[in-house]
């Protein structure tokens, strides 16, 4: 399995909700120009799952607008790049299809993602949201890059509510008709 060298673990990262140091996964979010914009923190419980608080994922104040950027988890190899919303979703998708996948962090940021030079095919791993936010963002992005002559492929999990991490780990639960 691939591990991104862009992720870091910190055993004692300040968490404002609990007002205590907590374990955290850290990731640098870079702008479309590749320059660091902010730090994304995912606070972890003792087993490595998300800390059971209201917002286990937090972003430090950004140095500039985040639109267009992503957490660049893997170097681009060849002309194909994947993009997903969440970090864990991007890691699962990358493991599953064996291409580099970056994380936009949200549907809004996915929609505004700027494809780096040299990418000829963008594979978009959308979340299957009940309100269609993930799907809309994926198709707006696909449309924007297709107009520029870049091949765009959108993948949406079959089960409503799922993202590609759910699919990868087999947590999908079929909802009875």
mmCIF file of C-alpha atoms in Angstrom:
data_model
loop_
_atom_site.group_PDB
_atom_site.id
_atom_site.type_symbol
_atom_site.label_atom_id
_atom_site.label_comp_id
_atom_site.label_asym_id
_atom_site.label_seq_id
_atom_site.Cartn_x
_atom_site.Cartn_y
_atom_site.Cartn_z
ATOM 1 C CA UNK A 1 0.000 0.000 0.000
ATOM 2 C CA UNK A 2 1.128 3.525 -0.777
ATOM 3 C CA UNK A 3 1.748 6.002 2.011
ATOM 4 C CA UNK A 4 1.947 9.676 1.212
ATOM 5 C CA UNK A 5 5.064 11.439 2.457
ATOM 6 C CA UNK A 6 2.962 14.614 2.552
ATOM 7 C CA UNK A 7 1.113 13.534 5.718
ATOM 8 C CA UNK A 8 2.530 13.955 9.195
ATOM 9 C CA UNK A 9 1.530 12.670 12.606
ATOM 10 C CA UNK A 10 1.759 14.831 15.710
ATOM 11 C CA UNK A 11 1.158 13.223 19.139
ATOM 12 C CA UNK A 12 0.344 16.534 20.887
ATOM 13 C CA UNK A 13 -1.356 19.069 18.598
ATOM 14 C CA UNK A 14 -3.475 21.775 20.289
ATOM 15 C CA UNK A 15 -7.195 21.147 19.759
ATOM 16 C CA UNK A 16 -9.450 24.147 20.589
ATOM 17 C CA UNK A 17 -12.745 22.272 21.268
ATOM 18 C CA UNK A 18 -11.286 20.063 23.987
ATOM 19 C CA UNK A 19 -8.731 22.742 24.947
ATOM 20 C CA UNK A 20 -6.121 19.984 25.126
ATOM 21 C CA UNK A 21 -3.285 18.577 23.065
ATOM 22 C CA UNK A 22 -4.558 15.688 20.905
ATOM 23 C CA UNK A 23 -3.088 13.283 18.377
ATOM 24 C CA UNK A 24 -3.424 14.647 14.841
ATOM 25 C CA UNK A 25 -2.767 13.920 11.184
ATOM 26 C CA UNK A 26 -1.359 17.043 9.521
ATOM 27 C CA UNK A 27 -1.381 17.943 5.833
ATOM 28 C CA UNK A 28 -0.214 21.050 3.986
ATOM 29 C CA UNK A 29 -2.749 22.543 1.572
ATOM 30 C CA UNK A 30 -1.064 24.252 -1.375
ATOM 31 C CA UNK A 31 -2.468 26.757 -3.822
ATOM 32 C CA UNK A 32 -2.679 26.139 -7.560
ATOM 33 C CA UNK A 33 0.867 27.572 -7.766
ATOM 34 C CA UNK A 34 2.181 24.853 -5.418
ATOM 35 C CA UNK A 35 2.888 27.291 -2.567
ATOM 36 C CA UNK A 36 1.692 26.364 0.941
ATOM 37 C CA UNK A 37 -1.527 28.159 1.919
ATOM 38 C CA UNK A 38 -2.642 26.458 5.148
ATOM 39 C CA UNK A 39 -2.413 23.391 7.369
ATOM 40 C CA UNK A 40 -5.241 20.834 7.616
ATOM 41 C CA UNK A 41 -5.519 18.938 10.903
ATOM 42 C CA UNK A 42 -7.492 15.744 11.504
ATOM 43 C CA UNK A 43 -7.671 14.995 15.229
ATOM 44 C CA UNK A 44 -7.401 11.308 16.118
ATOM 45 C CA UNK A 45 -8.611 9.040 18.908
ATOM 46 C CA UNK A 46 -6.428 6.374 20.559
ATOM 47 C CA UNK A 47 -7.205 3.871 17.759
ATOM 48 C CA UNK A 48 -6.382 6.271 14.909
ATOM 49 C CA UNK A 49 -10.020 7.053 14.067
ATOM 50 C CA UNK A 50 -11.445 10.563 14.101
ATOM 51 C CA UNK A 51 -11.646 12.129 17.561
ATOM 52 C CA UNK A 52 -15.331 12.114 18.648
ATOM 53 C CA UNK A 53 -15.796 15.887 18.776
ATOM 54 C CA UNK A 54 -18.033 18.238 16.785
ATOM 55 C CA UNK A 55 -15.298 19.113 14.246
ATOM 56 C CA UNK A 56 -12.435 16.595 14.174
ATOM 57 C CA UNK A 57 -11.127 18.248 10.981
ATOM 58 C CA UNK A 58 -9.868 21.802 11.175
ATOM 59 C CA UNK A 59 -8.007 24.185 8.888
ATOM 60 C CA UNK A 60 -5.699 26.951 10.119
ATOM 61 C CA UNK A 61 -6.434 30.439 8.757
ATOM 62 C CA UNK A 62 -5.311 30.497 5.125
ATOM 63 C CA UNK A 63 -2.516 32.827 3.994
ATOM 64 C CA UNK A 64 -4.445 33.483 0.751
ATOM 65 C CA UNK A 65 -7.529 32.196 -1.055
ATOM 66 C CA UNK A 66 -7.692 28.390 -1.106
ATOM 67 C CA UNK A 67 -9.627 28.086 -4.380
ATOM 68 C CA UNK A 68 -7.719 26.165 -7.035
ATOM 69 C CA UNK A 69 -5.512 24.290 -4.565
ATOM 70 C CA UNK A 70 -5.284 20.869 -2.953
ATOM 71 C CA UNK A 71 -3.356 18.648 -0.574
ATOM 72 C CA UNK A 72 -0.815 17.219 -3.014
ATOM 73 C CA UNK A 73 -0.559 13.715 -1.585
ATOM 74 C CA UNK A 74 1.510 12.131 -4.378
ATOM 75 C CA UNK A 75 3.732 13.377 -7.207
ATOM 76 C CA UNK A 76 2.161 13.399 -10.665
ATOM 77 C CA UNK A 77 3.348 10.435 -12.722
ATOM 78 C CA UNK A 78 2.553 10.494 -16.411
ATOM 79 C CA UNK A 79 -0.327 12.677 -17.497
ATOM 80 C CA UNK A 80 -3.045 11.322 -15.187
ATOM 81 C CA UNK A 81 -4.085 12.848 -11.870
ATOM 82 C CA UNK A 82 -6.994 12.071 -9.576
ATOM 83 C CA UNK A 83 -8.798 14.530 -7.310
ATOM 84 C CA UNK A 84 -11.183 13.799 -4.426
ATOM 85 C CA UNK A 85 -12.702 15.815 -1.595
ATOM 86 C CA UNK A 86 -11.233 14.296 1.569
ATOM 87 C CA UNK A 87 -7.707 13.153 2.358
ATOM 88 C CA UNK A 88 -8.765 9.642 3.385
ATOM 89 C CA UNK A 89 -10.964 9.371 0.276
ATOM 90 C CA UNK A 90 -8.050 10.440 -1.938
ATOM 91 C CA UNK A 91 -5.734 7.885 -0.300
ATOM 92 C CA UNK A 92 -8.309 5.100 -0.791
ATOM 93 C CA UNK A 93 -8.918 6.066 -4.434
ATOM 94 C CA UNK A 94 -5.176 6.219 -5.128
ATOM 95 C CA UNK A 95 -4.675 2.789 -3.574
ATOM 96 C CA UNK A 96 -7.603 1.368 -5.536
ATOM 97 C CA UNK A 97 -6.763 2.671 -9.028
ATOM 98 C CA UNK A 98 -2.995 3.121 -8.628
ATOM 99 C CA UNK A 99 -2.780 6.739 -9.794
ATOM 100 C CA UNK A 100 -1.789 9.822 -7.784
ATOM 101 C CA UNK A 101 -4.886 11.381 -6.176
ATOM 102 C CA UNK A 102 -4.948 14.736 -4.425
ATOM 103 C CA UNK A 103 -7.456 16.031 -1.854
ATOM 104 C CA UNK A 104 -9.389 19.265 -2.414
ATOM 105 C CA UNK A 105 -10.843 19.099 1.166
ATOM 106 C CA UNK A 106 -14.418 20.143 0.247
ATOM 107 C CA UNK A 107 -16.921 20.117 -2.598
ATOM 108 C CA UNK A 108 -16.479 23.889 -3.037
ATOM 109 C CA UNK A 109 -12.700 23.539 -3.332
ATOM 110 C CA UNK A 110 -13.095 20.501 -5.626
ATOM 111 C CA UNK A 111 -15.211 22.593 -7.973
ATOM 112 C CA UNK A 112 -12.537 25.326 -8.110
ATOM 113 C CA UNK A 113 -9.539 22.944 -8.451
ATOM 114 C CA UNK A 114 -6.943 24.081 -11.016
ATOM 115 C CA UNK A 115 -5.353 21.237 -12.979
ATOM 116 C CA UNK A 116 -1.538 21.484 -13.009
ATOM 117 C CA UNK A 117 0.359 21.824 -16.271
ATOM 118 C CA UNK A 118 1.183 18.497 -17.907
ATOM 119 C CA UNK A 119 -1.972 16.716 -16.733
ATOM 120 C CA UNK A 120 -3.825 15.315 -19.737
ATOM 121 C CA UNK A 121 -6.449 13.304 -17.837
ATOM 122 C CA UNK A 122 -8.213 14.227 -14.603
ATOM 123 C CA UNK A 123 -10.037 11.468 -12.727
ATOM 124 C CA UNK A 124 -12.576 12.955 -10.318
ATOM 125 C CA UNK A 125 -13.635 10.796 -7.362
ATOM 126 C CA UNK A 126 -16.907 12.433 -6.296
ATOM 127 C CA UNK A 127 -18.751 11.852 -3.039
ATOM 128 C CA UNK A 128 -22.307 10.521 -3.477
ATOM 129 C CA UNK A 129 -24.012 13.223 -1.426
ATOM 130 C CA UNK A 130 -27.724 13.162 -0.656
ATOM 131 C CA UNK A 131 -27.898 16.861 -1.543
ATOM 132 C CA UNK A 132 -25.830 16.335 -4.741
ATOM 133 C CA UNK A 133 -23.101 18.801 -3.646
ATOM 134 C CA UNK A 134 -20.268 16.341 -4.375
ATOM 135 C CA UNK A 135 -21.720 15.293 -7.717
ATOM 136 C CA UNK A 136 -22.362 18.911 -8.790
ATOM 137 C CA UNK A 137 -18.815 19.947 -7.864
ATOM 138 C CA UNK A 138 -17.377 16.988 -9.776
ATOM 139 C CA UNK A 139 -19.339 17.705 -12.940
ATOM 140 C CA UNK A 140 -18.684 21.478 -12.830
ATOM 141 C CA UNK A 141 -14.957 20.697 -12.554
ATOM 142 C CA UNK A 142 -15.170 18.054 -15.314
ATOM 143 C CA UNK A 143 -16.951 20.521 -17.597
ATOM 144 C CA UNK A 144 -14.401 23.274 -16.917
ATOM 145 C CA UNK A 145 -11.379 21.063 -17.643
ATOM 146 C CA UNK A 146 -13.000 19.360 -20.660
ATOM 147 C CA UNK A 147 -13.529 22.785 -22.258
ATOM 148 C CA UNK A 148 -9.751 23.302 -21.884
ATOM 149 C CA UNK A 149 -9.090 20.037 -23.745
ATOM 150 C CA UNK A 150 -8.223 17.910 -20.710
ATOM 151 C CA UNK A 151 -9.905 14.519 -20.515
ATOM 152 C CA UNK A 152 -12.159 14.300 -17.447
ATOM 153 C CA UNK A 153 -13.665 11.165 -15.920
ATOM 154 C CA UNK A 154 -16.102 11.343 -12.995
ATOM 155 C CA UNK A 155 -16.573 8.360 -10.680
ATOM 156 C CA UNK A 156 -19.466 8.403 -8.181
ATOM 157 C CA UNK A 157 -20.053 5.613 -5.639
ATOM 158 C CA UNK A 158 -23.228 3.622 -6.256
ATOM 159 C CA UNK A 159 -24.625 3.978 -2.733
ATOM 160 C CA UNK A 160 -26.005 7.365 -1.572
ATOM 161 C CA UNK A 161 -23.959 8.774 1.304
ATOM 162 C CA UNK A 162 -20.787 6.941 0.309
ATOM 163 C CA UNK A 163 -17.403 8.293 -0.668
ATOM 164 C CA UNK A 164 -14.567 6.242 -2.171
ATOM 165 C CA UNK A 165 -13.141 5.374 1.252
ATOM 166 C CA UNK A 166 -16.458 3.690 2.109
ATOM 167 C CA UNK A 167 -16.303 1.750 -1.165
ATOM 168 C CA UNK A 168 -12.632 0.821 -0.701
ATOM 169 C CA UNK A 169 -13.068 -0.572 2.809
ATOM 170 C CA UNK A 170 -16.375 -2.236 1.939
ATOM 171 C CA UNK A 171 -18.406 -0.244 4.426
ATOM 172 C CA UNK A 172 -21.110 0.472 1.858
ATOM 173 C CA UNK A 173 -24.463 -0.449 3.225
ATOM 174 C CA UNK A 174 -27.208 -1.055 0.685
ATOM 175 C CA UNK A 175 -30.291 0.900 1.630
ATOM 176 C CA UNK A 176 -33.447 -1.232 1.285
ATOM 177 C CA UNK A 177 -35.815 -0.079 -1.445
#
